[in-house]
Amino acid sequence: MRLFVAVPFPTGIRRGLLTAVEGLRAQSQAYQRQSRRALPRPSFTQADNLHMTLAFIGETEREADARAALEEAVLPPVFSLTIDGKLGRFGDLYWVGTEDCPALGELADAVRSSLLKHGFHIDTKPFRPHITLARRLELPAPPQITVPRMTMTVSRAALMLSDRPNGRLRYTELSSVCLPDA
């Protein structure tokens, strides 16, 4: 099974982000209609899959150990996180960022540290908070979309399963831990 740890988003945040995803989809479709060459087929994040990854575990059969690592992590108290509305990209992956939030970095560090202590081999590159909106997206110019600025309370971290039933990417929450009250 393919696992990761994430901050899940409430419905209102996912709804707001979905407007940006749909804007990217519309611009991609327009570009594909006018392009005279074959373009890669983009993948747009489904509303139920929108989240903020804290640590990617990858393929493992150690679900119980991953749960234990998450439960034993020394987590920061509940905090606010603001999605800043700024679109960015890593190659052909488009994402939206957040305002600087030290508590989010502390949460990612705590989760990663606990996973490493439990023997998981995770990516140790510096944490770069982002919310993936689209992959394999090729556009001729920067997208002209508005990503709403939104604030949410981060009160838990979740162990997630990534799978592809019938070829469609799906993220399923397996368990979660609550952050302590401030």
Tab-separated table of C-alpha atoms in Angstrom, residues 34 47-48 61 177:
chain	number	residue	atom	x	y	z
A	34	GLN	CA	-5.893	25.206	-30.539
A	47	ALA	CA	-12.102	17.760	-4.765
A	48	ASP	CA	-11.950	14.826	-2.325
A	61	GLU	CA	2.982	-2.919	4.343
A	177	VAL	CA	-4.390	12.393	15.362
